[in-house]
PDB file of C-alpha atoms in Angstrom:
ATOM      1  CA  UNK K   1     136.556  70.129 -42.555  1.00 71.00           C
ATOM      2  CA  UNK K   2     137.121  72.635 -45.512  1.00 86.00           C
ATOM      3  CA  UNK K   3     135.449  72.394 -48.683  1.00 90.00           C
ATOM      4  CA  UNK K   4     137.072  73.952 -51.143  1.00 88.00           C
ATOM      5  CA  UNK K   5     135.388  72.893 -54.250  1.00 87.00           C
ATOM      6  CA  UNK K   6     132.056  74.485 -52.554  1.00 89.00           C
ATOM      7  CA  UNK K   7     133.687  77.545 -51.497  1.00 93.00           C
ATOM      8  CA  UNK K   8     135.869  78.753 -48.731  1.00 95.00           C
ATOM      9  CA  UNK K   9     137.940  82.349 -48.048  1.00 97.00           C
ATOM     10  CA  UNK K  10     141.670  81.971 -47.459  1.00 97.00           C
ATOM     11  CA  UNK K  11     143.392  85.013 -45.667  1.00 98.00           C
ATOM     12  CA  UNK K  12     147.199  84.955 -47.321  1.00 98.00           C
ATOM     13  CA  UNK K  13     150.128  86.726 -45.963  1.00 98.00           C
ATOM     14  CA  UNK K  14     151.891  87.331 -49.205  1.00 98.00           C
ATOM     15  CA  UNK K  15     155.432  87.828 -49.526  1.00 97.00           C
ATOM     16  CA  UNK K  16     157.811  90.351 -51.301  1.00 96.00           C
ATOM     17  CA  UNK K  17     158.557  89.614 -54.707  1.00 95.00           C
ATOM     18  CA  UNK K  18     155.607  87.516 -55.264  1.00 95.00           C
ATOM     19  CA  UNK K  19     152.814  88.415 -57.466  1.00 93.00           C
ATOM     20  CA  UNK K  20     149.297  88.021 -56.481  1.00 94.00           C
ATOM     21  CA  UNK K  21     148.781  85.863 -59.651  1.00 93.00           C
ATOM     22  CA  UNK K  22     151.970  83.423 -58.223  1.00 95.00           C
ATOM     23  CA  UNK K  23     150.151  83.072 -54.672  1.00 96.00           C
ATOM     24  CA  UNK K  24     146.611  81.986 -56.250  1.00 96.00           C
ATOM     25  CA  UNK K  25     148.602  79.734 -58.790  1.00 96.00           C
ATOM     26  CA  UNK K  26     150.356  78.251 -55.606  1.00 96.00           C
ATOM     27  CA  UNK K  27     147.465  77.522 -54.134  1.00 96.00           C
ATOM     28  CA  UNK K  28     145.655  76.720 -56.585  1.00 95.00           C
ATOM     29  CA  UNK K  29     148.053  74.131 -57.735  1.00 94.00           C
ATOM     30  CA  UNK K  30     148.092  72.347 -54.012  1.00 93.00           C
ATOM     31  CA  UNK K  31     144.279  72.396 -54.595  1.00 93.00           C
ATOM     32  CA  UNK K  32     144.156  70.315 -57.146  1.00 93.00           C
ATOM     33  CA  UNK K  33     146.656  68.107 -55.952  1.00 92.00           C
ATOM     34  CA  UNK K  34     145.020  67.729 -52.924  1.00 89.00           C
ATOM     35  CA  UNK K  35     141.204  67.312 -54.278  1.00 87.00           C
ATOM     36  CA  UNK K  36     142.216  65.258 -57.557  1.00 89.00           C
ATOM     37  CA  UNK K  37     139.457  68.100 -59.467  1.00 87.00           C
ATOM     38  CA  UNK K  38     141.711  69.599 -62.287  1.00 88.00           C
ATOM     39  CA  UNK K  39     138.864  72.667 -62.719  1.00 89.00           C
ATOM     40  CA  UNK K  40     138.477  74.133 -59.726  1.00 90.00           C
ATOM     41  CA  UNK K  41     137.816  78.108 -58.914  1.00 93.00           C
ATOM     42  CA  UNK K  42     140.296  80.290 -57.675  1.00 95.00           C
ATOM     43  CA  UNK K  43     140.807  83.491 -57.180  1.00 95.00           C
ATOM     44  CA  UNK K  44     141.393  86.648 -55.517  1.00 96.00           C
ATOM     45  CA  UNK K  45     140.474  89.979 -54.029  1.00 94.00           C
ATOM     46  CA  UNK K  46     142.763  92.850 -54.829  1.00 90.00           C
ATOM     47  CA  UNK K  47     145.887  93.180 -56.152  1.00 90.00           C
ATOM     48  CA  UNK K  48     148.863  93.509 -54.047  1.00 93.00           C
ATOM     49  CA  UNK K  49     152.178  94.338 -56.202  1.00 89.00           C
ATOM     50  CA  UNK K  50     155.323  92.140 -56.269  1.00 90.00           C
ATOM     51  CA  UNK K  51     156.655  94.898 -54.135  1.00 93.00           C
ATOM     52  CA  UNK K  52     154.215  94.508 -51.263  1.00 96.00           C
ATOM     53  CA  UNK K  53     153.569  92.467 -49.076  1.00 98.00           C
ATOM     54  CA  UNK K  54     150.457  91.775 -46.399  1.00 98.00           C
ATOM     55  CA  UNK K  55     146.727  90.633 -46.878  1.00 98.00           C
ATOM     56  CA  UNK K  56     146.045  88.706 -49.657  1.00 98.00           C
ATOM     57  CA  UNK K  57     142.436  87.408 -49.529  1.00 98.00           C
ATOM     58  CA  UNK K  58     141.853  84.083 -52.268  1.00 97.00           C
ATOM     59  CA  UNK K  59     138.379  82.521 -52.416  1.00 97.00           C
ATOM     60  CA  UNK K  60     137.783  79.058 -54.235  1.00 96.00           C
ATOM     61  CA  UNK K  61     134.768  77.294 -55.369  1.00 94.00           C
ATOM     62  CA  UNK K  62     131.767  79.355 -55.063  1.00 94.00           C
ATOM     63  CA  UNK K  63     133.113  81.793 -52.676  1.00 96.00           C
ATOM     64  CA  UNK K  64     134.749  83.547 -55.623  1.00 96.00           C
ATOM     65  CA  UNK K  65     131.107  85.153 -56.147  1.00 96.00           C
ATOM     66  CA  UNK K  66     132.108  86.980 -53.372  1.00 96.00           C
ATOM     67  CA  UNK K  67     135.343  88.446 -54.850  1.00 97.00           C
ATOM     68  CA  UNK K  68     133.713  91.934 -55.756  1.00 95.00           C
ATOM     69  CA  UNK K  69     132.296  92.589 -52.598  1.00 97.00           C
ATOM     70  CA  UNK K  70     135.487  91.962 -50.894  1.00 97.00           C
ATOM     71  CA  UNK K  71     136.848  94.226 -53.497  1.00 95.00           C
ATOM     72  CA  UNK K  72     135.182  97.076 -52.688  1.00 95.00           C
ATOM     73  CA  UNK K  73     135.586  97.198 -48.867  1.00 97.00           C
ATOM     74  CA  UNK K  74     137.640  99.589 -46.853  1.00 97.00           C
ATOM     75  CA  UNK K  75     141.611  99.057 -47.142  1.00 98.00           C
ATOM     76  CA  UNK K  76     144.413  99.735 -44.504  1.00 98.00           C
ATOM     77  CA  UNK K  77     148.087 100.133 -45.496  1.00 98.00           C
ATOM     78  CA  UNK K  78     151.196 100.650 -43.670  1.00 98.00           C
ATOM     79  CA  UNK K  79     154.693 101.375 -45.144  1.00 98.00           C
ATOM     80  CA  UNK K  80     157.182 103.746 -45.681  1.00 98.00           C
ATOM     81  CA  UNK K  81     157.807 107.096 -47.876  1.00 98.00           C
ATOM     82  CA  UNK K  82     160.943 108.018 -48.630  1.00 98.00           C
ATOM     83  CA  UNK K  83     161.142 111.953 -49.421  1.00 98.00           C
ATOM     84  CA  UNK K  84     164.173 113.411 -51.301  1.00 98.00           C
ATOM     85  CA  UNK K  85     163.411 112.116 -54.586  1.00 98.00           C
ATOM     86  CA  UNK K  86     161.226 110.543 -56.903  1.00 98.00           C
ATOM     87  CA  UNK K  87     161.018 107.555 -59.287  1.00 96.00           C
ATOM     88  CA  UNK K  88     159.000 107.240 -62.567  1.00 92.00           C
ATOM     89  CA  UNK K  89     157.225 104.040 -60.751  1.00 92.00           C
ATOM     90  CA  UNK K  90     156.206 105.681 -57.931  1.00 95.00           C
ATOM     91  CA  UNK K  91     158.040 103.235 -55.853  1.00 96.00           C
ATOM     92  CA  UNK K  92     161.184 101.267 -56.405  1.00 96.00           C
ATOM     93  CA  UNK K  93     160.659  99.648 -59.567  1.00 91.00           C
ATOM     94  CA  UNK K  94     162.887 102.429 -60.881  1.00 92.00           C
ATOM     95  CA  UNK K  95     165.796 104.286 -59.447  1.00 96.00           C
ATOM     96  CA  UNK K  96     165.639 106.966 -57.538  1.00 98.00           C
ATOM     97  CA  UNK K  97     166.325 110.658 -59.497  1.00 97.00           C
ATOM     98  CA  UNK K  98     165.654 114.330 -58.751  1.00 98.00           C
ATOM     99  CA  UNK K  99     167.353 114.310 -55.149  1.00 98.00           C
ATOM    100  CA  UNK K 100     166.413 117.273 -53.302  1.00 98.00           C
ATOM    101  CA  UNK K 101     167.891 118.355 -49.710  1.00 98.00           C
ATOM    102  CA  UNK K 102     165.106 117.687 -46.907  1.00 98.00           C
ATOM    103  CA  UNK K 103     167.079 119.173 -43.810  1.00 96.00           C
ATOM    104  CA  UNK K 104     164.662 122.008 -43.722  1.00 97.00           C
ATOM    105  CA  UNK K 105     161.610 119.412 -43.230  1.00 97.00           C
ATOM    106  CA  UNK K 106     159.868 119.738 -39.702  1.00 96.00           C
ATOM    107  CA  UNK K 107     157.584 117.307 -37.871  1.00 97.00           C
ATOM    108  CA  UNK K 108     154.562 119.413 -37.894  1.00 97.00           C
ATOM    109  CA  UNK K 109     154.466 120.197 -41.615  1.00 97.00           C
ATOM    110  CA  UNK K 110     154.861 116.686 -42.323  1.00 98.00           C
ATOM    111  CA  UNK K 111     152.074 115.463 -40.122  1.00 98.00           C
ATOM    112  CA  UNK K 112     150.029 118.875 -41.054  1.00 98.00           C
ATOM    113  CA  UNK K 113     150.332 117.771 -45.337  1.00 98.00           C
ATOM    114  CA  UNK K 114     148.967 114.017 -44.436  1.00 98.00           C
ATOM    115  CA  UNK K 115     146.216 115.605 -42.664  1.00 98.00           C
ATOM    116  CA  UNK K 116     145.116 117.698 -45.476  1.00 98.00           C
ATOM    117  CA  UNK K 117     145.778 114.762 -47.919  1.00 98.00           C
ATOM    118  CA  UNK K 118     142.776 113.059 -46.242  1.00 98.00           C
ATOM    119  CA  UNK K 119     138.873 113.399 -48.026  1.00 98.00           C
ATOM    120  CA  UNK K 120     138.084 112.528 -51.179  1.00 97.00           C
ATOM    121  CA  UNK K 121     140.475 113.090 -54.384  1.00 95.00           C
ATOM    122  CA  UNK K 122     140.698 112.363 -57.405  1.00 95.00           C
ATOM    123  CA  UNK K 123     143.838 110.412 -57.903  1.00 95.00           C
ATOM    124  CA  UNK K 124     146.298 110.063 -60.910  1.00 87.00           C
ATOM    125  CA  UNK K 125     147.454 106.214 -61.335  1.00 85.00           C
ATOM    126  CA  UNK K 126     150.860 105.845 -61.497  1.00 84.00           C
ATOM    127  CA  UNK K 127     152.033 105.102 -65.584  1.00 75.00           C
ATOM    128  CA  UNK K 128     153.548 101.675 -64.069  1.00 72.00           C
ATOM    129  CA  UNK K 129     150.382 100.176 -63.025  1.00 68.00           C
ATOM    130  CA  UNK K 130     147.806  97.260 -64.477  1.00 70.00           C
ATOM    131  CA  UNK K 131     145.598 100.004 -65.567  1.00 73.00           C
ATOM    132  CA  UNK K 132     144.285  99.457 -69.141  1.00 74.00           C
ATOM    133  CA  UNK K 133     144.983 101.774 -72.214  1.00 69.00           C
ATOM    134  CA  UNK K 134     143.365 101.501 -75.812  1.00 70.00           C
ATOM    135  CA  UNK K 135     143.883  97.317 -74.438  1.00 72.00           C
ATOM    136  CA  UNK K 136     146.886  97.482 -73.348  1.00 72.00           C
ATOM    137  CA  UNK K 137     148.413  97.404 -69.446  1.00 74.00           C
ATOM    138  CA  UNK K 138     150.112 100.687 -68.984  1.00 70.00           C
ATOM    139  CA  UNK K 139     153.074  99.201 -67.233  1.00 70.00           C
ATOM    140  CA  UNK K 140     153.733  97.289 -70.649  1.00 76.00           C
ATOM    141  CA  UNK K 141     153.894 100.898 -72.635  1.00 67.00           C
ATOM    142  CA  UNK K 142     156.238 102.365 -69.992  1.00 69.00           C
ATOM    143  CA  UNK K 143     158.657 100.099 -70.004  1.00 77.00           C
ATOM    144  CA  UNK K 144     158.931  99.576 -73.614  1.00 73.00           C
ATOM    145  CA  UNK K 145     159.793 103.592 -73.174  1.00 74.00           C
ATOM    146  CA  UNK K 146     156.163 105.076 -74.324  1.00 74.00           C
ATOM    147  CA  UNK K 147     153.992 107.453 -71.703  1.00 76.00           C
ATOM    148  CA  UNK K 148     150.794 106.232 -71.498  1.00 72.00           C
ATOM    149  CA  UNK K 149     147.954 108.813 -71.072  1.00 76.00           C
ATOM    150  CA  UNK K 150     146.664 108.428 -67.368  1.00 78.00           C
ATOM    151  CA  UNK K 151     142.903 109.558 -66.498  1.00 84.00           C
ATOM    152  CA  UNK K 152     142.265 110.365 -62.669  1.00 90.00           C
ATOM    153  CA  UNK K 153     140.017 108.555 -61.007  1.00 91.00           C
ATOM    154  CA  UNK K 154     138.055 109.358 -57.712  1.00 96.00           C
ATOM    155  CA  UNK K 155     139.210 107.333 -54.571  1.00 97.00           C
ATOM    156  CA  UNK K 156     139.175 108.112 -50.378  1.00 98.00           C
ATOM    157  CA  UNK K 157     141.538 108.616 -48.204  1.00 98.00           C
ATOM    158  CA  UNK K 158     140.113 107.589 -44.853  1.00 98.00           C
ATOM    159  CA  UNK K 159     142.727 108.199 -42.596  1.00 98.00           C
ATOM    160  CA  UNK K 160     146.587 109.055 -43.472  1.00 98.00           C
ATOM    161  CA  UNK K 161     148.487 109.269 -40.016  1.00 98.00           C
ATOM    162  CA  UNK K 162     151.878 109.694 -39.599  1.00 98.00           C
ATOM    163  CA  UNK K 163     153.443 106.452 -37.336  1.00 98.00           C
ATOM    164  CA  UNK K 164     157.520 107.750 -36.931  1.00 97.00           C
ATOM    165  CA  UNK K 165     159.931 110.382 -39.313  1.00 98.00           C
ATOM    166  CA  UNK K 166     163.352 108.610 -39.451  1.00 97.00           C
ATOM    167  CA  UNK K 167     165.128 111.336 -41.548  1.00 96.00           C
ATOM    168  CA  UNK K 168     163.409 111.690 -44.388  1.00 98.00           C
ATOM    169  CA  UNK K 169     162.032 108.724 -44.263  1.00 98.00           C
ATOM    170  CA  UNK K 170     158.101 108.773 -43.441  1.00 98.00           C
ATOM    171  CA  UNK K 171     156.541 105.408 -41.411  1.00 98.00           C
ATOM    172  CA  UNK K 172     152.921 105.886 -42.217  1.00 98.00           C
ATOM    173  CA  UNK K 173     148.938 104.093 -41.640  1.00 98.00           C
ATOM    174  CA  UNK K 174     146.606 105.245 -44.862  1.00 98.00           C
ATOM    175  CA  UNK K 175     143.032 103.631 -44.542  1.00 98.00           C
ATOM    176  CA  UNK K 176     141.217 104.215 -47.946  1.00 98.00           C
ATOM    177  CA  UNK K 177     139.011 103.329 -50.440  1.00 97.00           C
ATOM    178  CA  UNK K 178     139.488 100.542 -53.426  1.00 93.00           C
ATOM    179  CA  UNK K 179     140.960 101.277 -56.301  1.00 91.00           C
ATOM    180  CA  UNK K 180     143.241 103.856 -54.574  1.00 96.00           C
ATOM    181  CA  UNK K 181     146.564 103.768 -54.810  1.00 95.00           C
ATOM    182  CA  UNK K 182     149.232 104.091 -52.058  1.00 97.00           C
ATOM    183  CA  UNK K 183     152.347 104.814 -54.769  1.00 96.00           C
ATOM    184  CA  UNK K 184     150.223 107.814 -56.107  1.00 96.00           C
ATOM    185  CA  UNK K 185     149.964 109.061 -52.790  1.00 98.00           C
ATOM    186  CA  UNK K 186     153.841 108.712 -51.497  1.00 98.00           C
ATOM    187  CA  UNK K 187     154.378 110.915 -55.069  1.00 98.00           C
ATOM    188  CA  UNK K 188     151.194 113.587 -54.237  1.00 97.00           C
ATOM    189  CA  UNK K 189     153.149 113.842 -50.689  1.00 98.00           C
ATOM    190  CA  UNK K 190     156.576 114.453 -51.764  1.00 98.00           C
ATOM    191  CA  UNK K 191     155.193 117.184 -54.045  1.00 98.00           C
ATOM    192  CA  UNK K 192     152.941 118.800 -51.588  1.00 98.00           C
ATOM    193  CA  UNK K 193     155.614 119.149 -49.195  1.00 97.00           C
ATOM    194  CA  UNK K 194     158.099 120.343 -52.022  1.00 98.00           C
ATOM    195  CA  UNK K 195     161.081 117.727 -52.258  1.00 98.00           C
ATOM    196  CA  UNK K 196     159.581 114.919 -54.296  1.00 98.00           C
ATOM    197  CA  UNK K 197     158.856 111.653 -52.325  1.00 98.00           C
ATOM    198  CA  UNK K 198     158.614 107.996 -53.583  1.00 98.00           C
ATOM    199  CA  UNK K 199     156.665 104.246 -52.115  1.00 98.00           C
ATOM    200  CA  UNK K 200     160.330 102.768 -50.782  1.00 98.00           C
ATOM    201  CA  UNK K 201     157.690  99.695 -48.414  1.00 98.00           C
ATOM    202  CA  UNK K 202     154.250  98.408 -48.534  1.00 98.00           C
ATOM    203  CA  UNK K 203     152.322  96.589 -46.315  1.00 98.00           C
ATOM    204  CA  UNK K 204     148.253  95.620 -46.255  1.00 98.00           C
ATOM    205  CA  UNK K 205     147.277  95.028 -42.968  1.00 98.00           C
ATOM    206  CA  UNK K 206     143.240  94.770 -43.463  1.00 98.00           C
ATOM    207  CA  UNK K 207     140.591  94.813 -46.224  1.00 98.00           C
ATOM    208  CA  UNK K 208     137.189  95.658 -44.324  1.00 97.00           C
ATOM    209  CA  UNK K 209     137.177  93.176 -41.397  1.00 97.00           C
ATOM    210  CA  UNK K 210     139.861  90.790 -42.436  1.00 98.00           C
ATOM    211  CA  UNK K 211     143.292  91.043 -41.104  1.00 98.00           C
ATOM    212  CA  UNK K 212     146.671  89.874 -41.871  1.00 98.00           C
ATOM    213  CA  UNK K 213     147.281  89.323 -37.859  1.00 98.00           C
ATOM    214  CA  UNK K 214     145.166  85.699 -38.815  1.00 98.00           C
ATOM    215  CA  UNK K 215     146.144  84.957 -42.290  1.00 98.00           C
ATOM    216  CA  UNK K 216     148.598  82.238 -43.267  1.00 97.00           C
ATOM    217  CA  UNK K 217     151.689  81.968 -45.188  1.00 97.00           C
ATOM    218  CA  UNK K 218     152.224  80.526 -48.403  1.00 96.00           C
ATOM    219  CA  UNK K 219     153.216  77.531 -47.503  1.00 95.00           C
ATOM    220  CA  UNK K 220     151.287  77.165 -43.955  1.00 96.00           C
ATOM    221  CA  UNK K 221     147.974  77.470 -46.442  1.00 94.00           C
ATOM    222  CA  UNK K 222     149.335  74.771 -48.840  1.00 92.00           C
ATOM    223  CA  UNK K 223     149.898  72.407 -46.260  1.00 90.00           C
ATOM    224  CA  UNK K 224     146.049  73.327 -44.862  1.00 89.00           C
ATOM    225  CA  UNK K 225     145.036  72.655 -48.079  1.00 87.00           C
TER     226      UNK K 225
END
């Protein structure tokens, strides 16, 4: 039997529209139903946006000593990037603008940009992320209208292969390193290839060894629980 008060590692498929905080919450709530102990630890490894969905790994107890080694293992995202435009988000958070033609776009120039996208960079956040400034969350100061001064930060890009081209839409595998992320690079596509590009789906399939092929839903984990 689990024992969640002294620790145990819940994989989570998390849905769209649901924040990472609202799945640990969630669970967290069912937890203490369930065990009668109003403190108990929960929490969990890596932000996924409200516009993602996929792996979502929560630890409780003292598994959440854990959490930053989790953290810092190898991630694998699939989704797709819509070229033709961009968004100030990154992804679609904000409308589309800037619509450029793509009919001149050909299969090999796509694939040969991902390739050279690969290595290590050092990546610009996107100004809508949790990222901190002077104390405050950067998404905060962009959408009260302000532009929030964005430092780079070096991440790897494992692997970036190109799955299917529907159009000028781009189905797409990136394996990388934490902290990097996947909005930044559907943007750093768009303008390597000349036409702008935005994150239009996003899905985490693994972090290190873990997969979302065995993790549970929502509310499959809080009837486990």
């Amino acid at each position: 039997m689990p024992n969640f008060i002294e620790g145990e590692v819940l994989l989570i498929d998390k849905p769209l529209t649901w924040t990472s905080f609202d799945a640990v919450n969630k669970l967290k709530y069912a937890l203490q139903r369930s065990t009668g102990v109003k403190k108990i630890k929960v929490g969990h490894a890596g932000t996924l946006d409200p516009l993602a969905s996929g792996l979502l790994i929560v630890c409780t107890g003292k598994k959440t000593k854990i959490i930053e080694s989790i953290q810092g293992l190898k991630k694998e995202y699939t989704g797709i990037i819509q070229l033709g435009a961009t968004t100030a988000s990154y992804d679609l958070e904000t409308e589309p603008e800037n619509f450029q033609d793509t009919s001149h776009l050909v299969e090999e120039q796509l694939r040969q940009a991902a390739k050279e996208m690969e290595g290590e960079v050092d990546q610009l956040p996107p100004i809508f992320s949790a990222k901190k400034i002077d104390g405050k969350r950067a998404y905060n100061l962009a959408r009260a209208g302000k532009t929030p001064e964005m430092k780079t930060k070096r991440i790897s890009i494992h692997s970036f292969e190109i799955e299917k081209i529907e159009g000028a839409e781009i189905h797409f595998r990136i394996a990388c390193s934490k902290g990097t992320y996947i909005r930044s690079i559907a943007h750093d596509f768009g303008k390597k290839i000349g036409v702008g590009g935005y994150l239009k789906a996003l899905r985490r399939t693994k972090i290190g060894e873990f997969n979302v092929a065995t993790a549970m839903t929502i509310d499959e984990a809080s009837s486990y629980i």
